[in-house]
Amino acid sequence: MELKDLRTQIDNIDQSLVELFVKRMNLSAQVADYKKEHNMPIYVPSREREILQEVATKAGPEMANYTRVLYSMLFELSRSYQSKRNSDVTPLYQSITDSIDNTDKLFPQSPMVACQGVEGAYSQIACEKIFKSPMIVYFKNFDGVFNAIEQGLCQYGILPIENSTAGSVKKIYDLMIHHNFSIVRAFRMKVDHNLLAKPGVKMSDIKVIYSHEQAINQCSDFLKTLTGVQIIPVENTAIAAKMVAESSRMDVAALSSHNCEELYGLKSLADSVQDKGNNRTRFICISKKLEIYPGSDKTSIMMVLSHKPGALYKVLARMYVLGINVIKLESRPIPDRDFEFMFYFDLETSIYSEEFVQLMCELDDLCEEFKYLGSYTEVV
């Protein structure tokens, strides 16, 4: 047969498929109404398993897996449609709505903000980009920033979460599991790492280099060119610069910012030594209470899924059905829980969209545990 003839047959089949799909969804709506009237759950796993087995058998060995995939997506579409018809306003969505209504329309200008490190840290630079005149309190580690927010010592905290070269800051994701907070804003900042040493020190003198592990990873190509140099990770790039400035040794250097060069009276032996010129770090601004400012178009959530095949697929399929773009997916093992993972999602969706409302009302049914981390805008 000619290609044109084959396509004509496919078009005819598609017409029938569309008509049957609409008919099936209309019947699914009637099922939803019946379930609501009789207080029955929308999701019945045993029936879905039975249908999947039946259609796979009917399709035959060659098409069995394809048919399972097709019907799995069909089930997600049906459940989403049923949930939309039966959904009531959940406590989560009510709290989101209240936050939208009660949050000030203008982002704060001079709050108390927690940052990790010391004066000159990249977190401080990001903080001063996000806020007009913040009052900054420094903490030794990231856990201290989370604790400062939870205990009300500071109104906001700044944390690095991701780098375009070195990837995710996994320590932050691990701490997210244990702390209660909300993300109110995100900021992407171009980061330049420079090799700083005391005035008079030459490149050939350097025997030890201090920096944060993320900065070390971001400058790996440059560091490979150095021989006989010990690389020592420390808590922060600004702390590294401070250590060099306060050391009595003349053979130490730090990978840090030009801000720290000026702040600690150091000299740059090599500028912008990161592997990529467009090296950017993403910071999040967190608060204790939920705050949602006008124009928020990104949402972050965390969830624990059942440890069985298809659990993550069902969540992603539901987001696909709703047309919600997943711009980041991160998984981290949950301490003391064998083979269980916390999944972190960044979603691109307006808080005012119908799809956002529906997703927030459906997620509890898709996972074992669910945590809404906030909706916000991201600035550069």
mmCIF file of C-alpha atoms in Angstrom:
data_model
loop_
_atom_site.group_PDB
_atom_site.id
_atom_site.type_symbol
_atom_site.label_atom_id
_atom_site.label_comp_id
_atom_site.label_asym_id
_atom_site.label_seq_id
_atom_site.Cartn_x
_atom_site.Cartn_y
_atom_site.Cartn_z
ATOM 1 C CA MET A 1 0.000 0.000 0.000
ATOM 2 C CA GLU A 2 1.071 3.588 -0.566
ATOM 3 C CA LEU A 3 2.051 5.775 2.417
ATOM 4 C CA LYS A 4 -0.930 8.047 1.708
ATOM 5 C CA ASP A 5 -3.316 5.093 1.991
ATOM 6 C CA LEU A 6 -1.738 3.938 5.243
ATOM 7 C CA ARG A 7 -2.049 7.406 6.730
ATOM 8 C CA THR A 8 -5.690 7.603 5.679
ATOM 9 C CA GLN A 9 -6.381 4.389 7.580
ATOM 10 C CA ILE A 10 -4.564 5.740 10.635
ATOM 11 C CA ASP A 11 -6.586 8.967 10.448
ATOM 12 C CA ASN A 12 -9.803 6.946 10.408
ATOM 13 C CA ILE A 13 -8.694 4.911 13.411
ATOM 14 C CA ASP A 14 -7.703 8.118 15.248
ATOM 15 C CA GLN A 15 -11.178 9.502 14.667
ATOM 16 C CA SER A 16 -12.671 6.402 16.270
ATOM 17 C CA LEU A 17 -10.168 6.536 19.134
ATOM 18 C CA VAL A 18 -11.064 10.145 19.904
ATOM 19 C CA GLU A 19 -14.785 9.384 19.915
ATOM 20 C CA LEU A 20 -14.272 6.353 22.151
ATOM 21 C CA PHE A 21 -11.928 8.318 24.450
ATOM 22 C CA VAL A 22 -14.521 11.065 24.957
ATOM 23 C CA LYS A 23 -17.202 8.429 25.593
ATOM 24 C CA ARG A 24 -14.933 6.696 28.143
ATOM 25 C CA MET A 25 -14.166 9.970 29.957
ATOM 26 C CA ASN A 26 -17.879 10.803 30.137
ATOM 27 C CA LEU A 27 -18.537 7.416 31.711
ATOM 28 C CA SER A 28 -15.581 8.043 34.042
ATOM 29 C CA ALA A 29 -17.290 11.255 35.136
ATOM 30 C CA GLN A 30 -20.430 9.306 35.980
ATOM 31 C CA VAL A 31 -18.307 6.874 37.986
ATOM 32 C CA ALA A 32 -16.827 9.850 39.838
ATOM 33 C CA ASP A 33 -20.293 11.142 40.700
ATOM 34 C CA TYR A 34 -21.328 7.709 41.960
ATOM 35 C CA LYS A 35 -18.169 7.367 44.083
ATOM 36 C CA LYS A 36 -18.696 10.777 45.629
ATOM 37 C CA GLU A 37 -22.334 10.021 46.418
ATOM 38 C CA HIS A 38 -21.389 6.717 48.070
ATOM 39 C CA ASN A 39 -18.194 8.043 49.715
ATOM 40 C CA MET A 40 -15.931 5.702 47.754
ATOM 41 C CA PRO A 41 -12.235 6.293 46.897
ATOM 42 C CA ILE A 42 -11.329 7.311 43.359
ATOM 43 C CA TYR A 43 -8.224 5.130 43.192
ATOM 44 C CA VAL A 44 -8.816 1.357 43.370
ATOM 45 C CA PRO A 45 -5.441 -0.335 42.699
ATOM 46 C CA SER A 46 -6.825 -3.874 42.459
ATOM 47 C CA ARG A 47 -9.196 -2.940 39.627
ATOM 48 C CA GLU A 48 -6.437 -1.169 37.686
ATOM 49 C CA ARG A 49 -4.125 -4.168 38.022
ATOM 50 C CA GLU A 50 -6.909 -6.447 36.810
ATOM 51 C CA ILE A 51 -7.610 -4.284 33.755
ATOM 52 C CA LEU A 52 -3.907 -3.919 32.893
ATOM 53 C CA GLN A 53 -3.451 -7.678 32.974
ATOM 54 C CA GLU A 54 -6.568 -8.211 30.876
ATOM 55 C CA VAL A 55 -5.709 -5.684 28.126
ATOM 56 C CA ALA A 56 -2.085 -6.880 27.977
ATOM 57 C CA THR A 57 -3.288 -10.447 27.436
ATOM 58 C CA LYS A 58 -5.707 -9.340 24.735
ATOM 59 C CA ALA A 59 -2.988 -7.327 22.966
ATOM 60 C CA GLY A 60 -0.690 -10.333 22.677
ATOM 61 C CA PRO A 61 3.012 -10.730 23.607
ATOM 62 C CA GLU A 62 4.402 -8.200 21.121
ATOM 63 C CA MET A 63 2.058 -5.370 22.143
ATOM 64 C CA ALA A 64 1.554 -6.246 25.830
ATOM 65 C CA ASN A 65 3.994 -3.689 27.289
ATOM 66 C CA TYR A 66 2.881 -0.934 24.906
ATOM 67 C CA THR A 67 -0.717 -1.553 25.933
ATOM 68 C CA ARG A 68 0.156 -1.383 29.637
ATOM 69 C CA VAL A 69 1.814 2.010 29.096
ATOM 70 C CA LEU A 70 -1.163 3.293 27.096
ATOM 71 C CA TYR A 71 -3.685 2.219 29.718
ATOM 72 C CA SER A 72 -1.548 3.476 32.607
ATOM 73 C CA MET A 73 -1.690 6.938 31.052
ATOM 74 C CA LEU A 74 -5.406 6.497 30.391
ATOM 75 C CA PHE A 75 -5.957 5.685 34.068
ATOM 76 C CA GLU A 76 -4.050 8.833 35.083
ATOM 77 C CA LEU A 77 -6.248 10.923 32.788
ATOM 78 C CA SER A 78 -9.386 9.358 34.244
ATOM 79 C CA ARG A 79 -8.261 9.826 37.856
ATOM 80 C CA SER A 80 -7.297 13.422 37.188
ATOM 81 C CA TYR A 81 -10.682 14.114 35.608
ATOM 82 C CA GLN A 82 -12.504 12.384 38.455
ATOM 83 C CA SER A 83 -10.471 14.253 41.067
ATOM 84 C CA LYS A 84 -11.276 17.549 39.389
ATOM 85 C CA ARG A 85 -15.018 16.796 39.526
ATOM 86 C CA ASN A 86 -14.930 15.574 43.123
ATOM 87 C CA SER A 87 -12.241 17.793 44.607
ATOM 88 C CA ASP A 88 -13.015 19.977 47.575
ATOM 89 C CA VAL A 89 -10.832 22.797 48.830
ATOM 90 C CA THR A 90 -8.074 21.090 50.819
ATOM 91 C CA PRO A 91 -6.467 22.597 53.948
ATOM 92 C CA LEU A 92 -3.235 23.038 51.958
ATOM 93 C CA TYR A 93 -4.884 24.985 49.172
ATOM 94 C CA GLN A 94 -6.769 27.080 51.732
ATOM 95 C CA SER A 95 -3.460 27.995 53.420
ATOM 96 C CA ILE A 96 -1.980 28.899 50.016
ATOM 97 C CA THR A 97 -4.978 31.101 49.245
ATOM 98 C CA ASP A 98 -4.738 32.762 52.669
ATOM 99 C CA SER A 99 -1.035 33.419 52.152
ATOM 100 C CA ILE A 100 -1.651 35.016 48.741
ATOM 101 C CA ASP A 101 -4.270 37.287 50.308
ATOM 102 C CA ASN A 102 -2.301 38.172 53.457
ATOM 103 C CA THR A 103 1.280 38.540 52.193
ATOM 104 C CA ASP A 104 2.405 42.142 51.655
ATOM 105 C CA LYS A 105 2.510 43.084 47.980
ATOM 106 C CA LEU A 106 6.006 44.602 48.345
ATOM 107 C CA PHE A 107 8.966 42.310 49.073
ATOM 108 C CA PRO A 108 10.695 43.274 52.383
ATOM 109 C CA GLN A 109 13.584 45.740 52.190
ATOM 110 C CA SER A 110 15.525 45.584 55.499
ATOM 111 C CA PRO A 111 14.832 42.344 57.378
ATOM 112 C CA MET A 112 17.071 40.268 59.653
ATOM 113 C CA VAL A 113 18.642 37.586 57.430
ATOM 114 C CA ALA A 114 20.665 34.468 58.289
ATOM 115 C CA CYS A 115 23.654 33.552 56.088
ATOM 116 C CA GLN A 116 26.203 30.778 56.372
ATOM 117 C CA GLY A 117 29.888 31.736 56.645
ATOM 118 C CA VAL A 118 31.529 35.071 57.399
ATOM 119 C CA GLU A 119 31.710 38.540 55.878
ATOM 120 C CA GLY A 120 32.280 38.292 52.124
ATOM 121 C CA ALA A 121 30.489 34.958 51.623
ATOM 122 C CA TYR A 122 28.624 34.431 48.362
ATOM 123 C CA SER A 123 25.460 34.017 50.456
ATOM 124 C CA GLN A 124 25.977 37.557 51.731
ATOM 125 C CA ILE A 125 26.394 38.857 48.169
ATOM 126 C CA ALA A 126 23.187 37.073 47.129
ATOM 127 C CA CYS A 127 21.416 38.442 50.205
ATOM 128 C CA GLU A 128 22.352 42.001 49.303
ATOM 129 C CA LYS A 129 20.998 41.421 45.781
ATOM 130 C CA ILE A 130 17.678 40.106 47.078
ATOM 131 C CA PHE A 131 17.161 42.711 49.824
ATOM 132 C CA LYS A 132 17.844 46.444 49.685
ATOM 133 C CA SER A 133 19.516 46.846 53.116
ATOM 134 C CA PRO A 134 19.434 43.577 55.052
ATOM 135 C CA MET A 135 20.706 43.085 58.607
ATOM 136 C CA ILE A 136 22.852 39.965 58.228
ATOM 137 C CA VAL A 137 23.600 37.418 60.958
ATOM 138 C CA TYR A 138 26.274 34.812 60.156
ATOM 139 C CA PHE A 139 26.124 31.146 61.142
ATOM 140 C CA LYS A 140 28.837 28.523 60.979
ATOM 141 C CA ASN A 141 26.914 25.977 58.914
ATOM 142 C CA PHE A 142 23.747 25.516 56.855
ATOM 143 C CA ASP A 143 21.967 23.786 59.733
ATOM 144 C CA GLY A 144 22.419 26.972 61.748
ATOM 145 C CA VAL A 145 20.587 28.960 59.050
ATOM 146 C CA PHE A 146 17.631 26.560 59.127
ATOM 147 C CA ASN A 147 17.544 26.647 62.936
ATOM 148 C CA ALA A 148 17.664 30.455 62.986
ATOM 149 C CA ILE A 149 14.526 30.543 60.841
ATOM 150 C CA GLU A 150 12.656 27.885 62.819
ATOM 151 C CA GLN A 151 13.474 29.519 66.151
ATOM 152 C CA GLY A 152 12.530 32.990 64.951
ATOM 153 C CA LEU A 153 16.040 34.455 65.384
ATOM 154 C CA CYS A 154 15.926 35.736 61.797
ATOM 155 C CA GLN A 155 13.031 36.448 59.478
ATOM 156 C CA TYR A 156 14.772 35.023 56.402
ATOM 157 C CA GLY A 157 17.693 32.782 55.464
ATOM 158 C CA ILE A 158 19.810 32.534 52.314
ATOM 159 C CA LEU A 159 21.031 29.124 51.120
ATOM 160 C CA PRO A 160 22.895 27.960 47.977
ATOM 161 C CA ILE A 161 20.978 25.095 46.419
ATOM 162 C CA GLU A 162 22.423 24.455 42.968
ATOM 163 C CA ASN A 163 25.361 25.336 40.731
ATOM 164 C CA SER A 164 25.449 25.223 36.942
ATOM 165 C CA THR A 165 28.842 23.457 36.992
ATOM 166 C CA ALA A 166 28.961 21.334 40.163
ATOM 167 C CA GLY A 167 25.252 20.499 40.408
ATOM 168 C CA SER A 168 23.070 20.348 43.502
ATOM 169 C CA VAL A 169 24.296 21.235 46.985
ATOM 170 C CA LYS A 170 23.284 17.876 48.430
ATOM 171 C CA LYS A 171 23.780 18.964 52.045
ATOM 172 C CA ILE A 172 20.934 21.465 51.640
ATOM 173 C CA TYR A 173 18.576 18.830 50.258
ATOM 174 C CA ASP A 174 19.440 16.479 53.134
ATOM 175 C CA LEU A 175 18.679 19.225 55.671
ATOM 176 C CA MET A 176 15.389 20.059 53.963
ATOM 177 C CA ILE A 177 14.045 16.686 55.092
ATOM 178 C CA HIS A 178 14.452 17.630 58.759
ATOM 179 C CA HIS A 179 13.409 21.295 58.845
ATOM 180 C CA ASN A 180 10.192 23.264 58.451
ATOM 181 C CA PHE A 181 10.437 26.317 56.204
ATOM 182 C CA SER A 182 8.982 27.989 53.120
ATOM 183 C CA ILE A 183 10.777 29.269 50.025
ATOM 184 C CA VAL A 184 9.793 32.873 49.276
ATOM 185 C CA ARG A 185 12.253 33.799 46.507
ATOM 186 C CA ALA A 186 15.104 32.404 44.398
ATOM 187 C CA PHE A 187 18.105 34.171 42.889
ATOM 188 C CA ARG A 188 20.678 33.127 40.279
ATOM 189 C CA MET A 189 24.063 34.776 40.673
ATOM 190 C CA LYS A 190 27.119 34.611 38.438
ATOM 191 C CA VAL A 191 30.015 33.312 40.515
ATOM 192 C CA ASP A 192 33.697 33.988 39.761
ATOM 193 C CA HIS A 193 36.315 32.137 41.788
ATOM 194 C CA ASN A 194 39.786 33.658 42.081
ATOM 195 C CA LEU A 195 42.965 32.294 43.605
ATOM 196 C CA LEU A 196 43.742 34.695 46.469
ATOM 197 C CA ALA A 197 46.928 34.909 48.498
ATOM 198 C CA LYS A 198 48.803 37.433 50.611
ATOM 199 C CA PRO A 199 50.554 40.302 48.800
ATOM 200 C CA GLY A 200 54.024 39.253 47.671
ATOM 201 C CA VAL A 201 53.164 35.564 47.347
ATOM 202 C CA LYS A 202 53.814 34.018 43.912
ATOM 203 C CA MET A 203 51.963 31.170 42.244
ATOM 204 C CA SER A 204 55.027 28.929 42.605
ATOM 205 C CA ASP A 205 54.945 29.439 46.394
ATOM 206 C CA ILE A 206 51.503 27.879 46.869
ATOM 207 C CA LYS A 207 51.421 24.518 48.674
ATOM 208 C CA VAL A 208 47.888 24.580 50.156
ATOM 209 C CA ILE A 209 44.582 25.867 48.786
ATOM 210 C CA TYR A 210 41.458 26.286 50.929
ATOM 211 C CA SER A 211 37.878 26.592 49.677
ATOM 212 C CA HIS A 212 34.371 25.218 49.913
ATOM 213 C CA GLU A 213 33.880 21.809 48.274
ATOM 214 C CA GLN A 214 31.481 23.258 45.695
ATOM 215 C CA ALA A 215 34.036 25.890 44.635
ATOM 216 C CA ILE A 216 36.712 23.188 44.471
ATOM 217 C CA ASN A 217 34.490 21.131 42.165
ATOM 218 C CA GLN A 218 33.753 24.181 40.026
ATOM 219 C CA CYS A 219 37.490 24.848 39.558
ATOM 220 C CA SER A 220 38.609 21.251 39.026
ATOM 221 C CA ASP A 221 40.234 21.877 35.617
ATOM 222 C CA PHE A 222 42.384 24.692 36.985
ATOM 223 C CA LEU A 223 43.373 22.719 40.089
ATOM 224 C CA LYS A 224 44.512 19.780 37.949
ATOM 225 C CA THR A 225 47.179 22.031 36.413
ATOM 226 C CA LEU A 226 48.810 22.544 39.823
ATOM 227 C CA THR A 227 51.336 20.016 41.073
ATOM 228 C CA GLY A 228 52.257 19.315 44.663
ATOM 229 C CA VAL A 229 49.386 21.420 46.011
ATOM 230 C CA GLN A 230 47.105 20.156 48.776
ATOM 231 C CA ILE A 231 43.413 21.047 48.409
ATOM 232 C CA ILE A 232 41.553 21.412 51.728
ATOM 233 C CA PRO A 233 37.744 21.871 51.865
ATOM 234 C CA VAL A 234 36.417 24.339 54.445
ATOM 235 C CA GLU A 235 32.930 25.560 55.388
ATOM 236 C CA ASN A 236 32.827 28.570 53.091
ATOM 237 C CA THR A 237 34.839 30.436 50.412
ATOM 238 C CA ALA A 238 34.910 33.567 52.586
ATOM 239 C CA ILE A 239 36.167 31.531 55.542
ATOM 240 C CA ALA A 240 38.923 30.235 53.253
ATOM 241 C CA ALA A 241 39.981 33.806 52.410
ATOM 242 C CA LYS A 242 39.904 34.785 56.082
ATOM 243 C CA MET A 243 42.053 31.773 57.006
ATOM 244 C CA VAL A 244 44.670 32.803 54.431
ATOM 245 C CA ALA A 245 44.668 36.410 55.657
ATOM 246 C CA GLU A 246 45.097 35.359 59.309
ATOM 247 C CA SER A 247 47.674 32.623 58.622
ATOM 248 C CA SER A 248 51.352 33.181 59.316
ATOM 249 C CA ARG A 249 52.229 31.012 56.312
ATOM 250 C CA MET A 250 53.158 32.439 52.912
ATOM 251 C CA ASP A 251 52.394 29.274 50.929
ATOM 252 C CA VAL A 252 48.596 29.181 51.314
ATOM 253 C CA ALA A 253 45.837 30.489 49.050
ATOM 254 C CA ALA A 254 42.046 30.469 48.788
ATOM 255 C CA LEU A 255 39.515 30.082 46.007
ATOM 256 C CA SER A 256 37.198 32.976 46.737
ATOM 257 C CA SER A 257 35.555 36.136 45.397
ATOM 258 C CA HIS A 258 36.985 39.538 44.514
ATOM 259 C CA ASN A 259 34.886 40.882 47.412
ATOM 260 C CA CYS A 260 37.011 38.809 49.775
ATOM 261 C CA GLU A 261 40.192 39.961 48.021
ATOM 262 C CA GLU A 262 39.416 43.539 48.994
ATOM 263 C CA LEU A 263 37.828 42.707 52.351
ATOM 264 C CA TYR A 264 40.763 40.646 53.667
ATOM 265 C CA GLY A 265 43.611 42.514 51.982
ATOM 266 C CA LEU A 266 44.598 39.694 49.641
ATOM 267 C CA LYS A 267 45.892 39.626 46.073
ATOM 268 C CA SER A 268 44.555 37.600 43.152
ATOM 269 C CA LEU A 269 47.116 35.276 41.590
ATOM 270 C CA ALA A 270 44.608 34.045 38.974
ATOM 271 C CA ASP A 271 41.193 35.461 38.083
ATOM 272 C CA SER A 272 38.031 33.536 37.163
ATOM 273 C CA VAL A 273 39.516 30.061 37.429
ATOM 274 C CA GLN A 274 36.166 28.235 37.400
ATOM 275 C CA ASP A 275 35.733 25.597 34.678
ATOM 276 C CA LYS A 276 32.923 27.482 32.914
ATOM 277 C CA GLY A 277 32.690 31.191 32.269
ATOM 278 C CA ASN A 278 28.942 31.188 32.806
ATOM 279 C CA ASN A 279 29.199 29.716 36.292
ATOM 280 C CA ARG A 280 26.005 30.482 38.221
ATOM 281 C CA THR A 281 24.785 29.489 41.654
ATOM 282 C CA ARG A 282 21.112 29.391 42.542
ATOM 283 C CA PHE A 283 20.199 30.622 46.023
ATOM 284 C CA ILE A 284 16.881 30.290 47.807
ATOM 285 C CA CYS A 285 15.460 32.677 50.393
ATOM 286 C CA ILE A 286 13.529 30.850 53.119
ATOM 287 C CA SER A 287 11.193 31.976 55.889
ATOM 288 C CA LYS A 288 9.369 30.347 58.794
ATOM 289 C CA LYS A 289 5.876 31.279 57.655
ATOM 290 C CA LEU A 290 4.377 30.817 54.222
ATOM 291 C CA GLU A 291 4.674 34.003 52.146
ATOM 292 C CA ILE A 292 3.575 34.158 48.506
ATOM 293 C CA TYR A 293 4.302 37.378 46.631
ATOM 294 C CA PRO A 294 2.562 38.607 43.459
ATOM 295 C CA GLY A 295 3.710 37.002 40.201
ATOM 296 C CA SER A 296 4.971 33.764 41.748
ATOM 297 C CA ASP A 297 5.431 31.269 38.918
ATOM 298 C CA LYS A 298 7.628 28.562 40.442
ATOM 299 C CA THR A 299 6.665 26.038 43.106
ATOM 300 C CA SER A 300 8.801 23.607 45.105
ATOM 301 C CA ILE A 301 7.473 20.439 46.714
ATOM 302 C CA MET A 302 8.894 17.345 48.421
ATOM 303 C CA MET A 303 7.327 13.903 48.599
ATOM 304 C CA VAL A 304 7.974 10.325 49.676
ATOM 305 C CA LEU A 305 6.759 7.720 47.198
ATOM 306 C CA SER A 306 6.020 4.051 47.764
ATOM 307 C CA HIS A 307 8.964 1.792 46.937
ATOM 308 C CA LYS A 308 7.457 -0.002 43.961
ATOM 309 C CA PRO A 309 7.616 0.210 40.152
ATOM 310 C CA GLY A 310 5.702 3.080 38.592
ATOM 311 C CA ALA A 311 5.373 5.242 41.734
ATOM 312 C CA LEU A 312 7.394 8.132 40.304
ATOM 313 C CA TYR A 313 5.892 7.624 36.857
ATOM 314 C CA LYS A 314 2.377 8.174 38.214
ATOM 315 C CA VAL A 315 3.366 11.509 39.758
ATOM 316 C CA LEU A 316 5.109 12.681 36.584
ATOM 317 C CA ALA A 317 2.193 11.455 34.464
ATOM 318 C CA ARG A 318 -0.252 13.496 36.539
ATOM 319 C CA MET A 319 1.896 16.607 36.113
ATOM 320 C CA TYR A 320 2.118 15.898 32.381
ATOM 321 C CA VAL A 321 -1.654 15.540 32.163
ATOM 322 C CA LEU A 322 -2.060 18.930 33.852
ATOM 323 C CA GLY A 323 0.548 20.541 31.572
ATOM 324 C CA ILE A 324 2.867 21.436 34.463
ATOM 325 C CA ASN A 325 6.561 21.650 33.569
ATOM 326 C CA VAL A 326 9.037 19.921 35.924
ATOM 327 C CA ILE A 327 12.243 21.998 35.802
ATOM 328 C CA LYS A 328 14.117 20.076 38.509
ATOM 329 C CA LEU A 329 13.880 16.629 40.085
ATOM 330 C CA GLU A 330 16.222 15.612 42.888
ATOM 331 C CA SER A 331 16.144 12.477 45.047
ATOM 332 C CA ARG A 332 17.855 11.989 48.405
ATOM 333 C CA PRO A 333 17.897 8.894 50.660
ATOM 334 C CA ILE A 334 15.966 9.263 53.903
ATOM 335 C CA PRO A 335 18.215 8.506 56.904
ATOM 336 C CA ASP A 336 17.295 5.380 58.937
ATOM 337 C CA ARG A 337 14.710 4.288 56.339
ATOM 338 C CA ASP A 338 15.965 1.528 54.049
ATOM 339 C CA PHE A 339 15.497 2.145 50.335
ATOM 340 C CA GLU A 340 13.216 5.137 50.852
ATOM 341 C CA PHE A 341 13.838 8.418 49.102
ATOM 342 C CA MET A 342 12.616 11.979 49.369
ATOM 343 C CA PHE A 343 11.895 13.452 45.946
ATOM 344 C CA TYR A 344 12.255 17.201 45.456
ATOM 345 C CA PHE A 345 10.464 18.903 42.548
ATOM 346 C CA ASP A 346 10.710 22.406 41.125
ATOM 347 C CA LEU A 347 7.630 23.145 39.036
ATOM 348 C CA GLU A 348 6.993 25.926 36.553
ATOM 349 C CA THR A 349 3.380 27.003 36.969
ATOM 350 C CA SER A 350 1.543 30.176 37.932
ATOM 351 C CA ILE A 351 -0.134 30.084 41.327
ATOM 352 C CA TYR A 352 -3.205 31.594 39.684
ATOM 353 C CA SER A 353 -3.645 28.776 37.147
ATOM 354 C CA GLU A 354 -6.374 26.152 37.365
ATOM 355 C CA GLU A 355 -3.739 23.446 36.883
ATOM 356 C CA PHE A 356 -1.843 24.602 39.986
ATOM 357 C CA VAL A 357 -5.015 24.471 42.076
ATOM 358 C CA GLN A 358 -5.858 20.990 40.839
ATOM 359 C CA LEU A 359 -2.359 19.623 41.463
ATOM 360 C CA MET A 360 -2.273 20.966 45.022
ATOM 361 C CA CYS A 361 -5.606 19.257 45.677
ATOM 362 C CA GLU A 362 -4.502 15.913 44.201
ATOM 363 C CA LEU A 363 -0.933 15.361 45.395
ATOM 364 C CA ASP A 364 -1.827 13.849 48.758
ATOM 365 C CA ASP A 365 -3.422 10.923 46.907
ATOM 366 C CA LEU A 366 -0.306 10.286 44.798
ATOM 367 C CA CYS A 367 2.313 9.809 47.518
ATOM 368 C CA GLU A 368 2.910 8.543 51.038
ATOM 369 C CA GLU A 369 4.156 11.879 52.379
ATOM 370 C CA PHE A 370 3.919 15.339 50.848
ATOM 371 C CA LYS A 371 5.356 18.728 51.766
ATOM 372 C CA TYR A 372 4.639 22.015 50.026
ATOM 373 C CA LEU A 373 7.756 24.220 50.204
ATOM 374 C CA GLY A 374 6.350 27.390 48.675
ATOM 375 C CA SER A 375 5.664 29.353 45.499
ATOM 376 C CA TYR A 376 7.932 32.213 44.452
ATOM 377 C CA THR A 377 9.618 34.159 41.685
ATOM 378 C CA GLU A 378 13.232 33.715 40.626
ATOM 379 C CA VAL A 379 15.334 36.803 39.875
ATOM 380 C CA VAL A 380 18.724 37.182 38.195
#
